[in-house]
CSV table of C-alpha atoms in Angstrom, one decimal:
chain,number,residue,atom,x,y,z
N,1,MET,CA,65.1,-84.4,76.4
N,2,GLU,CA,62.3,-82.5,77.8
N,3,ALA,CA,61.1,-85.7,79.9
N,4,TYR,CA,64.7,-85.5,81.0
N,5,GLU,CA,65.1,-82.5,82.0
N,6,GLN,CA,61.8,-82.2,83.6
N,7,ARG,CA,62.7,-85.6,85.3
N,8,ALA,CA,66.0,-84.6,86.9
N,9,ASP,CA,64.8,-80.8,87.3
N,10,THR,CA,68.2,-79.8,85.4
N,11,HIS,CA,69.1,-77.8,81.4
N,12,VAL,CA,70.4,-79.2,79.0
N,13,THR,CA,72.9,-76.8,77.1
N,14,TYR,CA,73.4,-76.6,73.3
N,15,PHE,CA,76.4,-78.3,73.4
N,16,GLU,CA,75.7,-81.0,75.5
N,17,VAL,CA,72.8,-81.9,73.0
N,18,THR,CA,75.5,-81.3,70.1
N,19,ALA,CA,78.3,-83.3,72.0
N,20,ALA,CA,76.1,-86.3,72.5
N,21,LEU,CA,74.1,-86.4,69.1
N,22,ALA,CA,77.7,-87.1,67.9
N,23,PHE,CA,79.5,-89.1,70.6
N,24,SER,CA,76.7,-91.6,69.2
N,25,ILE,CA,77.2,-91.5,65.3
N,26,PHE,CA,80.7,-92.2,66.1
N,27,ALA,CA,79.5,-94.5,67.9
N,28,THR,CA,77.0,-96.1,65.0
N,29,ALA,CA,79.6,-95.8,62.9
N,30,ALA,CA,82.6,-97.3,64.5
N,31,VAL,CA,84.9,-94.6,64.1
N,32,ASP,CA,88.7,-96.0,64.7
N,33,VAL,CA,90.0,-91.8,66.0
N,34,ALA,CA,88.3,-89.2,67.3
N,35,VAL,CA,90.2,-85.9,67.3
N,36,VAL,CA,87.4,-84.2,69.7
N,37,GLU,CA,87.9,-80.4,71.2
N,38,VAL,CA,86.9,-79.4,74.1
N,39,GLY,CA,84.3,-76.2,74.2
N,40,LEU,CA,85.0,-74.2,77.7
N,41,GLY,CA,87.3,-75.3,79.8
N,42,GLY,CA,87.6,-79.0,80.8
N,43,ARG,CA,86.9,-80.2,84.0
N,44,LEU,CA,83.1,-79.4,83.5
N,45,ASP,CA,82.2,-79.9,79.4
N,46,ALA,CA,80.3,-82.4,78.1
N,47,THR,CA,83.3,-83.8,76.0
N,48,ASN,CA,85.0,-85.0,79.6
N,49,VAL,CA,83.3,-87.5,79.9
N,50,LEU,CA,85.4,-89.9,77.4
N,51,THR,CA,88.4,-91.1,78.2
N,52,SER,CA,91.3,-90.8,75.4
N,53,SER,CA,94.4,-92.9,74.5
N,54,VAL,CA,95.7,-88.7,74.6
N,55,SER,CA,95.2,-85.6,76.2
N,56,VAL,CA,96.2,-81.9,74.9
N,57,ILE,CA,96.9,-79.2,75.9
N,58,THR,CA,98.5,-76.2,73.1
N,59,GLY,CA,98.7,-73.6,75.3
N,60,ILE,CA,96.6,-71.9,78.5
N,61,ASP,CA,95.7,-67.7,78.3
N,62,ILE,CA,93.2,-66.2,80.0
N,63,ASP,CA,89.7,-66.3,78.3
N,64,HIS,CA,86.4,-66.9,80.1
N,65,THR,CA,87.0,-65.2,83.3
N,66,GLU,CA,83.0,-65.8,83.7
N,67,PHE,CA,83.4,-69.5,83.7
N,68,LEU,CA,87.3,-70.7,84.7
N,69,GLY,CA,88.8,-68.0,86.6
N,70,THR,CA,90.9,-65.3,86.2
N,71,ARG,CA,93.8,-65.9,87.1
N,72,ILE,CA,96.1,-68.6,84.6
N,73,GLY,CA,95.9,-71.5,88.1
N,74,GLU,CA,92.8,-71.3,88.0
N,75,ILE,CA,92.6,-71.8,84.4
N,76,ALA,CA,94.9,-74.8,84.2
N,77,THR,CA,93.3,-76.5,87.1
N,78,GLU,CA,90.0,-76.3,84.7
N,79,LYS,CA,91.9,-77.3,81.7
N,80,VAL,CA,94.1,-79.7,83.2
N,81,ALA,CA,90.9,-82.3,84.9
N,82,ILE,CA,90.6,-83.5,80.5
N,83,VAL,CA,93.3,-85.7,82.1
N,84,GLY,CA,92.1,-89.3,83.5
N,85,ARG,CA,93.8,-92.0,86.1
N,86,ASP,CA,96.6,-93.3,84.2
N,87,GLY,CA,96.7,-90.9,81.4
N,88,THR,CA,99.1,-89.8,78.9
N,89,LEU,CA,98.9,-85.9,79.0
N,90,VAL,CA,100.7,-83.5,75.7
N,91,THR,CA,101.6,-79.9,76.4
N,92,GLY,CA,103.0,-76.8,74.5
N,93,PRO,CA,104.1,-74.5,75.4
N,94,LEU,CA,102.2,-73.2,78.7
N,95,PRO,CA,103.1,-70.1,80.7
N,96,GLU,CA,104.8,-69.9,84.1
N,97,GLN,CA,101.7,-70.1,86.1
N,98,ALA,CA,99.6,-73.3,84.5
N,99,ILE,CA,103.0,-75.2,85.9
N,100,GLU,CA,102.0,-76.0,89.3
N,101,ALA,CA,98.2,-76.6,88.8
N,102,VAL,CA,99.5,-78.8,86.5
N,103,THR,CA,101.9,-81.0,87.9
N,104,GLN,CA,99.8,-80.9,91.1
N,105,HIS,CA,97.3,-83.1,88.1
N,106,VAL,CA,99.3,-85.0,86.7
N,107,GLU,CA,101.4,-86.5,90.2
N,108,SER,CA,97.6,-86.5,91.7
N,109,SER,CA,96.1,-88.7,88.9
N,110,ASN,CA,99.5,-91.0,88.2
N,111,ALA,CA,99.4,-89.4,84.1
N,112,ASN,CA,102.5,-89.6,81.7
N,113,TRP,CA,103.4,-86.0,81.2
N,114,ILE,CA,105.3,-85.2,77.5
N,115,LYS,CA,106.3,-81.8,78.3
N,116,PHE,CA,106.8,-79.1,74.5
N,117,GLY,CA,110.7,-77.7,74.6
N,118,VAL,CA,110.9,-81.1,76.7
N,119,ASP,CA,110.8,-84.6,75.2
N,120,PHE,CA,109.9,-82.6,71.5
N,121,ALA,CA,110.8,-79.5,70.8
N,122,VAL,CA,110.8,-77.3,66.9
N,123,GLU,CA,114.3,-78.0,65.7
N,124,ASP,CA,113.7,-75.3,63.4
N,125,ALA,CA,111.8,-73.1,61.9
N,126,VAL,CA,112.1,-70.3,59.0
N,127,VAL,CA,109.0,-68.1,56.9
N,128,ALA,CA,108.1,-69.5,53.8
N,129,VAL,CA,105.5,-68.1,50.9
N,130,GLY,CA,102.7,-68.1,52.3
N,131,GLY,CA,103.7,-70.0,56.3
N,132,HIS,CA,106.6,-71.8,57.3
N,133,GLN,CA,109.7,-74.6,56.8
N,134,ALA,CA,110.1,-76.2,60.0
N,135,THR,CA,112.1,-79.1,60.7
N,136,ILE,CA,111.1,-81.1,64.2
N,137,GLU,CA,112.0,-82.9,66.8
N,138,GLY,CA,109.6,-86.2,67.6
N,139,ILE,CA,109.6,-88.3,70.7
N,140,PHE,CA,110.1,-91.5,68.2
N,141,GLY,CA,111.2,-89.4,64.6
N,142,ARG,CA,113.6,-86.6,63.3
N,143,TYR,CA,111.3,-84.2,60.8
N,144,GLU,CA,112.7,-82.5,58.2
N,145,ASP,CA,111.9,-79.4,56.2
N,146,LEU,CA,108.0,-79.4,56.6
N,147,ILE,CA,106.3,-77.1,54.8
N,148,LEU,CA,103.4,-75.7,57.0
N,149,ARG,CA,100.8,-73.4,55.0
N,150,ILE,CA,99.7,-71.6,57.0
N,151,HIS,CA,100.6,-67.9,59.3
N,152,GLY,CA,101.4,-67.4,62.7
N,153,ARG,CA,104.8,-68.7,64.9
N,154,HIS,CA,102.5,-70.4,67.5
N,155,GLN,CA,101.2,-72.9,64.6
N,156,VAL,CA,104.9,-74.3,64.6
N,157,ASP,CA,104.1,-74.8,68.0
N,158,ASN,CA,101.1,-76.1,67.6
N,159,LEU,CA,102.3,-79.1,64.5
N,160,ALA,CA,105.0,-79.9,67.2
N,161,THR,CA,102.4,-80.5,69.4
N,162,SER,CA,100.3,-82.5,67.2
N,163,ILE,CA,103.3,-85.0,65.9
N,164,ALA,CA,103.8,-85.8,69.0
N,165,THR,CA,100.1,-86.2,69.6
N,166,SER,CA,100.2,-88.8,66.9
N,167,GLU,CA,102.9,-90.7,67.7
N,168,LEU,CA,102.2,-91.2,70.9
N,169,PHE,CA,98.4,-92.9,70.0
N,170,ILE,CA,100.5,-94.8,67.2
N,171,GLY,CA,103.1,-95.7,69.1
N,172,GLN,CA,106.1,-95.6,67.0
N,173,GLU,CA,107.3,-92.8,64.1
N,174,LEU,CA,105.2,-91.2,62.0
N,175,ASP,CA,105.2,-92.0,58.1
N,176,HIS,CA,108.0,-88.5,56.4
N,177,HIS,CA,106.4,-88.8,53.4
N,178,ALA,CA,103.1,-88.8,54.4
N,179,LEU,CA,103.3,-86.4,57.1
N,180,ALA,CA,104.8,-84.5,55.0
N,181,LEU,CA,102.4,-83.9,52.6
N,182,ALA,CA,100.0,-83.9,55.2
N,183,VAL,CA,101.0,-80.8,56.6
N,184,GLU,CA,101.5,-79.0,53.3
N,185,SER,CA,97.8,-79.3,53.1
N,186,ILE,CA,96.7,-77.7,56.7
N,187,THR,CA,93.9,-75.3,56.4
N,188,SER,CA,93.3,-73.1,58.7
N,189,PRO,CA,90.2,-71.2,58.3
N,190,GLY,CA,89.2,-67.7,59.4
N,191,ARG,CA,92.8,-67.9,61.4
N,192,LEU,CA,95.5,-66.0,59.9
N,193,GLU,CA,93.7,-66.7,57.0
N,194,VAL,CA,94.5,-63.7,54.0
N,195,VAL,CA,91.9,-64.0,51.3
N,196,SER,CA,92.4,-61.7,49.1
N,197,ARG,CA,95.8,-59.3,48.1
N,198,ARG,CA,95.1,-55.9,46.3
N,199,PRO,CA,95.0,-55.2,49.7
N,200,VAL,CA,95.3,-57.9,52.2
N,201,VAL,CA,93.3,-59.1,54.5
N,202,ILE,CA,93.5,-61.1,56.4
N,203,LEU,CA,90.9,-63.0,58.8
N,204,ASP,CA,92.2,-63.7,62.2
N,205,GLY,CA,89.8,-65.2,65.0
N,206,ALA,CA,91.3,-64.3,67.2
N,207,HIS,CA,89.3,-63.4,70.4
N,208,ASN,CA,91.5,-62.8,73.9
N,209,VAL,CA,95.2,-62.2,74.1
N,210,GLN,CA,96.9,-64.8,74.0
N,211,GLY,CA,95.0,-63.7,70.0
N,212,PHE,CA,96.0,-60.7,69.8
N,213,ARG,CA,99.4,-61.1,70.9
N,214,GLY,CA,100.1,-64.0,68.3
N,215,LEU,CA,98.2,-61.4,65.9
N,216,ALA,CA,100.7,-58.5,66.4
N,217,ALA,CA,103.5,-60.7,66.1
N,218,THR,CA,102.3,-61.9,63.0
N,219,LEU,CA,102.0,-59.1,61.4
N,220,LEU,CA,105.6,-58.0,62.7
N,221,ASP,CA,107.1,-60.8,61.3
N,222,GLU,CA,105.7,-61.4,58.5
N,223,PHE,CA,103.8,-59.2,56.4
N,224,PRO,CA,104.7,-55.5,55.0
N,225,ALA,CA,104.4,-53.1,57.1
N,226,LEU,CA,101.0,-51.8,56.2
N,227,GLY,CA,99.2,-49.5,57.9
N,228,TRP,CA,96.8,-52.0,58.6
N,229,ARG,CA,93.0,-51.6,59.0
N,230,LEU,CA,91.3,-53.3,61.8
N,231,VAL,CA,87.8,-54.2,61.5
N,232,LEU,CA,86.8,-55.0,65.0
N,233,GLY,CA,84.0,-57.1,66.9
N,234,ILE,CA,83.8,-58.0,70.4
N,235,ARG,CA,81.4,-60.5,72.5
N,236,GLY,CA,80.6,-61.1,75.6
N,237,GLU,CA,83.1,-60.2,78.5
N,238,ARG,CA,86.2,-59.2,77.2
N,239,ASP,CA,87.8,-56.1,78.2
N,240,VAL,CA,88.2,-54.4,75.0
N,241,GLU,CA,91.1,-51.8,76.2
N,242,GLU,CA,93.7,-55.0,77.4
N,243,LEU,CA,92.6,-56.4,74.2
N,244,VAL,CA,93.8,-55.2,71.7
N,245,ALA,CA,96.6,-53.3,73.7
N,246,PRO,CA,98.8,-55.4,71.2
N,247,LEU,CA,98.6,-54.1,68.4
N,248,ASN,CA,99.6,-50.7,69.4
N,249,GLY,CA,101.5,-49.2,66.6
N,250,LEU,CA,100.5,-51.6,63.7
N,251,VAL,CA,97.1,-50.1,63.0
N,252,SER,CA,96.1,-46.5,61.5
N,253,VAL,CA,92.1,-46.8,61.8
N,254,VAL,CA,89.2,-48.8,63.8
N,255,TYR,CA,86.3,-49.8,61.8
N,256,ALA,CA,84.1,-51.3,64.9
N,257,THR,CA,81.0,-53.0,64.5
N,258,GLN,CA,78.9,-56.2,65.5
N,259,ALA,CA,78.2,-59.7,63.8
N,260,GLU,CA,75.2,-61.0,64.3
N,261,ASP,CA,75.3,-62.6,67.7
N,262,ASP,CA,73.2,-61.3,70.9
N,263,ALA,CA,77.1,-61.3,72.4
N,264,ALA,CA,78.4,-59.3,70.7
N,265,LEU,CA,79.2,-55.7,72.1
N,266,ASP,CA,77.8,-52.6,71.4
N,267,ALA,CA,80.1,-51.5,68.2
N,268,ALA,CA,80.2,-47.6,68.8
N,269,ASP,CA,81.1,-48.6,72.8
N,270,VAL,CA,84.0,-50.8,70.8
N,271,ALA,CA,84.9,-48.1,68.8
N,272,ALA,CA,85.1,-45.8,72.0
N,273,LYS,CA,87.3,-48.1,74.1
N,274,ALA,CA,89.5,-49.5,71.3
N,275,GLY,CA,90.8,-45.3,69.9
N,276,THR,CA,91.5,-44.6,72.7
N,277,ALA,CA,93.9,-47.9,73.4
N,278,LEU,CA,95.2,-48.0,70.0
N,279,GLY,CA,95.3,-44.2,69.3
N,280,VAL,CA,93.7,-44.0,66.1
N,281,VAL,CA,90.6,-42.6,65.2
N,282,ALA,CA,88.1,-45.3,65.4
N,283,GLU,CA,84.8,-44.9,63.4
N,284,VAL,CA,81.7,-47.5,63.5
N,285,ALA,CA,80.0,-49.0,60.9
N,286,PRO,CA,76.8,-50.9,61.6
N,287,ASN,CA,77.4,-53.9,60.2
N,288,VAL,CA,80.2,-56.1,59.2
N,289,LYS,CA,80.2,-56.6,54.9
N,290,GLU,CA,79.9,-52.4,55.3
N,291,ALA,CA,83.2,-52.5,57.9
N,292,ILE,CA,85.5,-54.1,55.0
N,293,ALA,CA,84.5,-52.8,52.1
N,294,LEU,CA,84.7,-49.1,54.9
N,295,ALA,CA,88.5,-50.5,55.9
N,296,GLN,CA,89.5,-51.5,51.8
N,297,GLN,CA,88.9,-48.3,50.5
N,298,SER,CA,90.6,-46.9,53.6
N,299,ALA,CA,93.2,-49.1,53.0
N,300,GLY,CA,93.2,-48.8,48.8
N,301,SER,CA,95.3,-51.2,46.8
N,302,GLU,CA,98.4,-51.1,49.1
N,303,GLY,CA,97.0,-51.8,52.4
N,304,GLY,CA,96.4,-53.5,54.5
N,305,VAL,CA,93.2,-54.9,56.4
N,306,VAL,CA,92.7,-57.5,60.2
N,307,VAL,CA,89.7,-58.8,60.3
N,308,ALA,CA,89.0,-59.8,64.3
N,309,GLY,CA,88.2,-60.1,67.7
N,310,SER,CA,85.3,-62.3,67.1
N,311,LEU,CA,84.9,-65.6,65.6
N,312,TYR,CA,81.7,-64.9,65.0
N,313,LEU,CA,83.0,-61.2,63.0
N,314,VAL,CA,85.5,-64.4,60.8
N,315,GLY,CA,82.5,-66.6,60.3
N,316,GLU,CA,80.8,-63.3,57.9
N,317,ALA,CA,83.4,-61.8,57.4
N,318,VAL,CA,83.9,-64.9,55.4
N,319,ALA,CA,81.6,-64.6,53.0
N,320,GLU,CA,82.8,-61.7,51.1
N,321,PHE,CA,84.9,-64.0,50.2
N,322,SER,CA,83.9,-67.0,49.6
N,323,SER,CA,85.0,-68.1,45.8
N,324,SER,CA,89.2,-67.0,47.0
N,325,ARG,CA,89.6,-69.5,50.0
N,326,ASP,CA,89.2,-73.1,47.6
N,327,ARG,CA,92.6,-74.9,47.9
N,328,THR,CA,91.8,-78.9,47.2
N,329,SER,CA,95.3,-81.0,48.4
N,330,GLU,CA,95.6,-84.1,47.5
N,331,ALA,CA,96.7,-85.6,51.0
N,332,HIS,CA,92.8,-87.4,52.2
N,333,VAL,CA,92.9,-89.4,48.8
N,334,ARG,CA,96.4,-89.9,48.1
N,335,PHE,CA,96.4,-92.9,50.8
N,336,ASP,CA,93.7,-95.1,51.2
N,337,ALA,CA,93.0,-96.6,54.4
N,338,PRO,CA,93.6,-100.9,54.8
N,339,ARG,CA,90.5,-103.3,55.0
N,340,PHE,CA,90.6,-106.2,57.5
N,341,ASP,CA,87.0,-107.0,57.5
N,342,ASP,CA,86.1,-108.3,54.9
N,343,THR,CA,82.7,-109.2,55.8
N,344,ASP,CA,79.7,-107.3,58.1
N,345,ASP,CA,78.1,-108.2,61.5
N,346,ASP,CA,75.4,-110.4,59.9
N,347,GLY,CA,78.1,-112.5,58.1
N,348,ASP,CA,77.1,-110.7,55.4
N,349,GLU,CA,79.0,-110.4,52.3
N,350,TYR,CA,81.7,-106.7,52.6
N,351,VAL,CA,79.8,-104.7,49.6
N,352,ASP,CA,81.8,-101.5,49.3
N,353,ARG,CA,79.1,-98.8,48.4
N,354,PHE,CA,81.5,-96.1,47.3
N,355,ASP,CA,82.7,-98.8,44.6
N,356,GLU,CA,78.8,-99.1,43.5
N,357,LEU,CA,78.1,-95.4,43.1
N,358,ASP,CA,81.6,-95.7,41.1
N,359,SER,CA,79.9,-98.3,38.6
N,360,ILE,CA,76.5,-95.7,38.3
N,361,GLU,CA,77.0,-93.6,34.5
């Protein structure tokens, strides 16, 4: 890598190196399907070296403005560039300001655009225990009464988008039983994740305005009014007041802190700005663990605590509740993948090493 940097007179980022390693591993393993998430934007992202069968944009909002631009249209232009010539694009709900940029790229690349609310939709969704029960009208099929055990109404839209994407990928209706089992097993660690009950503690990696809007809507629609204590840590070039504004009226106290992250904003500055924006008392805690402890003590057994503002913050918070987060599922062991090859590349008989391991006592 150092030789390449010297020869090309350029710097290779950590993400570029890890992406290249991942793609190399995928190629060596000859994976049948790879679901690859863009790191930042899309047009210049390391993942954009791939040619995808289906490209997906779940939503677009203001984020990473120092790289992607300050307007929705600019950000949409960066994101939609993942769609190649004659490609297929699936989009979730998009803001009106993004439509023009997406339309221009789709037309110029002769892509097939599958739209939420037009080609597929959420037919019905109601709050259920731990999440939602939803009926999705897909492209090739209708999927009734799916149980999605994660919080946030926007996650139902994401589910519909993922179902449409899967249908397009395989070119047919999905197996209803397999889908229902898979959906019920879905987890989203650190995304509106309830990790404690007395008090209720929610970990949410919301770190942009869109995420905080979703957090606020979920607290209003899916939880009782608990006078939430907010453990807040923010990183990067973000407007603290704008970020936390959706939580106005929902939060009673802010405990600002910093994760072990070089890009974390100063906790005292975050406390001052968040307290002013929300009109509440804001205290500073020296670290994530103590911030959570203070918030829990303040909430008591009947209150609620939200940890939000940064994935780094939530990552550290996870360690405080790790024993309560295991939720195993049969979804990935009940269905065996068919094996079509009985010999390897050299013509030798194929040996299932997992069967060998099972025979060892």
